[in-house]
Amino acid sequence: MMNYFLSTICLFFIFSDTCSQSLETKLLGKWKLARDEGFEFFINAPESQNQPTDQQEAFFELMERFHNQSFKNFFSLHSMTSTVLDGKNILQEKSIWNLREADSVITWTSQFQPKVLQAKIIKLTENELILTYLLQDQTLGRFKTHYEKVIDESPLKEKSPR
């Protein structure tokens, strides 16, 4: 009976610790861009559709490469990398970040194009992160950016013998 009681108490503390994880802790890890609503809107806009075909194709090819390589990596509390586009070069930029827990807003400074960026966490689960960037007047932007958590598949995992 005592073992059952101790096991129950241990499970309770483990469960409460997991549930009370801070947003900062939940953000830690590498997040792959899954969907960019702003880009989807742009490519379907008449201005984009009316560009010469060769320019459209070159732009779409570049953006596809960018989206395929686009990540936000919160690798430690307050240090992150994010993907930026420099002309046709795709770069990972390191930044310092912080979280305003009261309204779930992440703030970081881009060194690439010196400015402060902010995004509100719309949804954060174990595997999904949805952000909406804030405009300069602190209102929410129109489009959401969707990320999926990257599962670390270490190359050191043992393979079963054949």
PDB file of C-alpha atoms in Angstrom:
ATOM      1  CA  MET A   1       0.000   0.000   0.000  1.00  0.00           C
ATOM      2  CA  MET A   2       2.840   2.375   0.861  1.00  0.00           C
ATOM      3  CA  ASN A   3       4.526   1.684  -2.517  1.00  0.00           C
ATOM      4  CA  TYR A   4       1.282   2.534  -4.310  1.00  0.00           C
ATOM      5  CA  PHE A   5       0.989   5.789  -2.358  1.00  0.00           C
ATOM      6  CA  LEU A   6       4.610   6.780  -3.101  1.00  0.00           C
ATOM      7  CA  SER A   7       4.200   5.914  -6.786  1.00  0.00           C
ATOM      8  CA  THR A   8       1.068   8.048  -6.988  1.00  0.00           C
ATOM      9  CA  ILE A   9       2.820  11.000  -5.339  1.00  0.00           C
ATOM     10  CA  CYS A  10       5.808  10.699  -7.718  1.00  0.00           C
ATOM     11  CA  LEU A  11       3.533  10.591 -10.759  1.00  0.00           C
ATOM     12  CA  PHE A  12       1.642  13.632  -9.501  1.00  0.00           C
ATOM     13  CA  PHE A  13       4.850  15.684  -9.185  1.00  0.00           C
ATOM     14  CA  ILE A  14       6.144  14.558 -12.572  1.00  0.00           C
ATOM     15  CA  PHE A  15       2.813  15.421 -14.203  1.00  0.00           C
ATOM     16  CA  SER A  16       2.584  18.836 -12.513  1.00  0.00           C
ATOM     17  CA  ASP A  17       6.146  19.676 -13.512  1.00  0.00           C
ATOM     18  CA  THR A  18       5.375  18.814 -17.148  1.00  0.00           C
ATOM     19  CA  CYS A  19       2.153  20.846 -17.142  1.00  0.00           C
ATOM     20  CA  SER A  20       3.795  23.860 -15.566  1.00  0.00           C
ATOM     21  CA  GLN A  21       6.596  24.147 -18.117  1.00  0.00           C
ATOM     22  CA  SER A  22       7.145  27.759 -19.036  1.00  0.00           C
ATOM     23  CA  LEU A  23       6.513  28.957 -22.581  1.00  0.00           C
ATOM     24  CA  GLU A  24      10.246  29.628 -22.894  1.00  0.00           C
ATOM     25  CA  THR A  25      11.019  26.003 -22.086  1.00  0.00           C
ATOM     26  CA  LYS A  26       8.351  24.741 -24.491  1.00  0.00           C
ATOM     27  CA  LEU A  27       9.882  26.861 -27.281  1.00  0.00           C
ATOM     28  CA  LEU A  28      13.301  25.258 -26.919  1.00  0.00           C
ATOM     29  CA  GLY A  29      14.288  23.180 -29.922  1.00  0.00           C
ATOM     30  CA  LYS A  30      14.375  23.402 -33.683  1.00  0.00           C
ATOM     31  CA  TRP A  31      11.210  24.370 -35.583  1.00  0.00           C
ATOM     32  CA  LYS A  32      10.849  23.826 -39.356  1.00  0.00           C
ATOM     33  CA  LEU A  33       8.709  26.173 -41.418  1.00  0.00           C
ATOM     34  CA  ALA A  34       5.622  24.234 -42.510  1.00  0.00           C
ATOM     35  CA  ARG A  35       3.366  26.955 -43.924  1.00  0.00           C
ATOM     36  CA  ASP A  36       3.724  30.672 -44.602  1.00  0.00           C
ATOM     37  CA  GLU A  37       0.317  32.294 -45.116  1.00  0.00           C
ATOM     38  CA  GLY A  38       1.886  35.611 -46.179  1.00  0.00           C
ATOM     39  CA  PHE A  39       3.794  33.922 -48.994  1.00  0.00           C
ATOM     40  CA  GLU A  40       0.671  32.026 -50.071  1.00  0.00           C
ATOM     41  CA  PHE A  41      -1.243  35.312 -50.254  1.00  0.00           C
ATOM     42  CA  PHE A  42       1.574  37.018 -52.179  1.00  0.00           C
ATOM     43  CA  ILE A  43       1.947  34.338 -54.862  1.00  0.00           C
ATOM     44  CA  ASN A  44      -1.794  34.429 -55.533  1.00  0.00           C
ATOM     45  CA  ALA A  45      -1.985  38.248 -55.679  1.00  0.00           C
ATOM     46  CA  PRO A  46      -2.583  39.815 -59.121  1.00  0.00           C
ATOM     47  CA  GLU A  47       0.696  41.770 -58.869  1.00  0.00           C
ATOM     48  CA  SER A  48       2.611  38.527 -58.558  1.00  0.00           C
ATOM     49  CA  GLN A  49       0.605  36.735 -61.235  1.00  0.00           C
ATOM     50  CA  ASN A  50       1.217  39.557 -63.751  1.00  0.00           C
ATOM     51  CA  GLN A  51       5.021  39.280 -63.621  1.00  0.00           C
ATOM     52  CA  PRO A  52       6.837  37.785 -66.638  1.00  0.00           C
ATOM     53  CA  THR A  53       6.916  33.985 -66.453  1.00  0.00           C
ATOM     54  CA  ASP A  54      10.722  33.733 -66.186  1.00  0.00           C
ATOM     55  CA  GLN A  55      10.754  36.171 -63.236  1.00  0.00           C
ATOM     56  CA  GLN A  56       7.926  34.272 -61.534  1.00  0.00           C
ATOM     57  CA  GLU A  57       9.721  30.941 -61.951  1.00  0.00           C
ATOM     58  CA  ALA A  58      13.045  32.294 -60.647  1.00  0.00           C
ATOM     59  CA  PHE A  59      11.319  33.882 -57.648  1.00  0.00           C
ATOM     60  CA  PHE A  60       9.247  30.777 -56.848  1.00  0.00           C
ATOM     61  CA  GLU A  61      12.338  28.565 -57.111  1.00  0.00           C
ATOM     62  CA  LEU A  62      14.257  30.807 -54.698  1.00  0.00           C
ATOM     63  CA  MET A  63      11.348  30.945 -52.258  1.00  0.00           C
ATOM     64  CA  GLU A  64      10.876  27.170 -52.400  1.00  0.00           C
ATOM     65  CA  ARG A  65      14.560  26.711 -51.507  1.00  0.00           C
ATOM     66  CA  PHE A  66      14.197  29.289 -48.725  1.00  0.00           C
ATOM     67  CA  HIS A  67      11.093  27.627 -47.278  1.00  0.00           C
ATOM     68  CA  ASN A  68      12.683  24.163 -47.457  1.00  0.00           C
ATOM     69  CA  GLN A  69      15.661  25.443 -45.448  1.00  0.00           C
ATOM     70  CA  SER A  70      13.766  27.776 -43.101  1.00  0.00           C
ATOM     71  CA  PHE A  71      14.001  27.139 -39.358  1.00  0.00           C
ATOM     72  CA  LYS A  72      13.742  28.870 -36.029  1.00  0.00           C
ATOM     73  CA  ASN A  73      16.048  27.196 -33.544  1.00  0.00           C
ATOM     74  CA  PHE A  74      15.622  28.222 -29.919  1.00  0.00           C
ATOM     75  CA  PHE A  75      18.758  26.338 -28.880  1.00  0.00           C
ATOM     76  CA  SER A  76      18.982  27.796 -25.387  1.00  0.00           C
ATOM     77  CA  LEU A  77      17.071  30.169 -23.195  1.00  0.00           C
ATOM     78  CA  HIS A  78      17.616  33.517 -24.902  1.00  0.00           C
ATOM     79  CA  SER A  79      19.784  32.324 -27.865  1.00  0.00           C
ATOM     80  CA  MET A  80      18.298  31.411 -31.228  1.00  0.00           C
ATOM     81  CA  THR A  81      18.979  31.181 -34.927  1.00  0.00           C
ATOM     82  CA  SER A  82      16.520  31.981 -37.662  1.00  0.00           C
ATOM     83  CA  THR A  83      16.662  31.756 -41.425  1.00  0.00           C
ATOM     84  CA  VAL A  84      17.100  34.958 -43.429  1.00  0.00           C
ATOM     85  CA  LEU A  85      17.378  35.636 -47.136  1.00  0.00           C
ATOM     86  CA  ASP A  86      20.267  37.813 -48.370  1.00  0.00           C
ATOM     87  CA  GLY A  87      19.629  38.297 -52.075  1.00  0.00           C
ATOM     88  CA  LYS A  88      19.806  34.696 -53.258  1.00  0.00           C
ATOM     89  CA  ASN A  89      21.758  33.428 -50.247  1.00  0.00           C
ATOM     90  CA  ILE A  90      19.998  31.593 -47.430  1.00  0.00           C
ATOM     91  CA  LEU A  91      21.637  32.266 -44.067  1.00  0.00           C
ATOM     92  CA  GLN A  92      21.143  31.274 -40.440  1.00  0.00           C
ATOM     93  CA  GLU A  93      21.298  34.341 -38.230  1.00  0.00           C
ATOM     94  CA  LYS A  94      22.049  34.098 -34.520  1.00  0.00           C
ATOM     95  CA  SER A  95      20.044  36.368 -32.211  1.00  0.00           C
ATOM     96  CA  ILE A  96      19.227  36.964 -28.582  1.00  0.00           C
ATOM     97  CA  TRP A  97      15.536  36.453 -27.810  1.00  0.00           C
ATOM     98  CA  ASN A  98      13.202  36.966 -24.908  1.00  0.00           C
ATOM     99  CA  LEU A  99       9.594  36.181 -24.196  1.00  0.00           C
ATOM    100  CA  ARG A 100       6.987  38.462 -22.703  1.00  0.00           C
ATOM    101  CA  GLU A 101       4.915  35.784 -20.977  1.00  0.00           C
ATOM    102  CA  ALA A 102       2.000  38.132 -20.223  1.00  0.00           C
ATOM    103  CA  ASP A 103       0.975  38.227 -23.897  1.00  0.00           C
ATOM    104  CA  SER A 104       3.169  35.436 -25.382  1.00  0.00           C
ATOM    105  CA  VAL A 105       5.263  37.772 -27.546  1.00  0.00           C
ATOM    106  CA  ILE A 106       8.765  36.737 -28.629  1.00  0.00           C
ATOM    107  CA  THR A 107      11.185  39.599 -29.307  1.00  0.00           C
ATOM    108  CA  TRP A 108      14.547  39.312 -31.058  1.00  0.00           C
ATOM    109  CA  THR A 109      16.899  41.660 -32.877  1.00  0.00           C
ATOM    110  CA  SER A 110      17.861  40.925 -36.441  1.00  0.00           C
ATOM    111  CA  GLN A 111      21.472  41.876 -37.144  1.00  0.00           C
ATOM    112  CA  PHE A 112      21.030  41.183 -40.852  1.00  0.00           C
ATOM    113  CA  GLN A 113      18.542  43.984 -41.357  1.00  0.00           C
ATOM    114  CA  PRO A 114      19.043  45.821 -38.079  1.00  0.00           C
ATOM    115  CA  LYS A 115      15.646  45.937 -36.464  1.00  0.00           C
ATOM    116  CA  VAL A 116      13.689  44.480 -33.599  1.00  0.00           C
ATOM    117  CA  LEU A 117      11.261  41.742 -34.623  1.00  0.00           C
ATOM    118  CA  GLN A 118       8.306  40.529 -32.604  1.00  0.00           C
ATOM    119  CA  ALA A 119       5.915  37.627 -33.055  1.00  0.00           C
ATOM    120  CA  LYS A 120       2.974  36.530 -30.947  1.00  0.00           C
ATOM    121  CA  ILE A 121       2.633  32.849 -30.153  1.00  0.00           C
ATOM    122  CA  ILE A 122      -0.818  31.897 -31.416  1.00  0.00           C
ATOM    123  CA  LYS A 123      -0.416  28.189 -30.693  1.00  0.00           C
ATOM    124  CA  LEU A 124       2.327  26.148 -29.060  1.00  0.00           C
ATOM    125  CA  THR A 125       2.136  22.403 -28.558  1.00  0.00           C
ATOM    126  CA  GLU A 126       4.789  19.730 -28.321  1.00  0.00           C
ATOM    127  CA  ASN A 127       4.941  19.528 -32.144  1.00  0.00           C
ATOM    128  CA  GLU A 128       3.412  22.747 -33.481  1.00  0.00           C
ATOM    129  CA  LEU A 129       4.247  26.447 -33.261  1.00  0.00           C
ATOM    130  CA  ILE A 130       2.117  29.127 -34.922  1.00  0.00           C
ATOM    131  CA  LEU A 131       3.341  32.720 -34.904  1.00  0.00           C
ATOM    132  CA  THR A 132       1.894  35.997 -36.114  1.00  0.00           C
ATOM    133  CA  TYR A 133       4.355  38.841 -36.540  1.00  0.00           C
ATOM    134  CA  LEU A 134       3.567  42.146 -34.850  1.00  0.00           C
ATOM    135  CA  LEU A 135       3.486  45.369 -36.830  1.00  0.00           C
ATOM    136  CA  GLN A 136       5.362  48.456 -35.610  1.00  0.00           C
ATOM    137  CA  ASP A 137       2.218  49.724 -33.865  1.00  0.00           C
ATOM    138  CA  GLN A 138       2.105  46.417 -31.899  1.00  0.00           C
ATOM    139  CA  THR A 139      -1.004  45.139 -33.698  1.00  0.00           C
ATOM    140  CA  LEU A 140      -1.083  41.604 -35.048  1.00  0.00           C
ATOM    141  CA  GLY A 141      -0.102  41.093 -38.649  1.00  0.00           C
ATOM    142  CA  ARG A 142      -2.580  39.522 -41.019  1.00  0.00           C
ATOM    143  CA  PHE A 143      -0.852  36.199 -41.674  1.00  0.00           C
ATOM    144  CA  LYS A 144       0.273  33.251 -39.580  1.00  0.00           C
ATOM    145  CA  THR A 145       3.534  31.365 -39.922  1.00  0.00           C
ATOM    146  CA  HIS A 146       3.315  27.660 -39.056  1.00  0.00           C
ATOM    147  CA  TYR A 147       6.244  25.571 -37.782  1.00  0.00           C
ATOM    148  CA  GLU A 148       6.649  21.903 -36.909  1.00  0.00           C
ATOM    149  CA  LYS A 149       9.059  20.637 -34.259  1.00  0.00           C
ATOM    150  CA  VAL A 150      12.085  18.837 -35.678  1.00  0.00           C
ATOM    151  CA  ILE A 151      12.595  15.491 -34.004  1.00  0.00           C
ATOM    152  CA  ASP A 152      16.280  14.872 -33.366  1.00  0.00           C
ATOM    153  CA  GLU A 153      17.238  11.667 -35.074  1.00  0.00           C
ATOM    154  CA  SER A 154      20.721  11.114 -33.814  1.00  0.00           C
ATOM    155  CA  PRO A 155      23.010   9.192 -36.179  1.00  0.00           C
ATOM    156  CA  LEU A 156      24.295   7.292 -33.145  1.00  0.00           C
ATOM    157  CA  LYS A 157      21.101   5.284 -32.714  1.00  0.00           C
ATOM    158  CA  GLU A 158      21.728   1.579 -32.705  1.00  0.00           C
ATOM    159  CA  LYS A 159      20.539  -0.336 -35.699  1.00  0.00           C
ATOM    160  CA  SER A 160      19.097  -3.761 -35.150  1.00  0.00           C
ATOM    161  CA  PRO A 161      21.238  -6.630 -36.465  1.00  0.00           C
ATOM    162  CA  ARG A 162      20.027  -8.290 -39.630  1.00  0.00           C
TER     163      ARG A 162
END
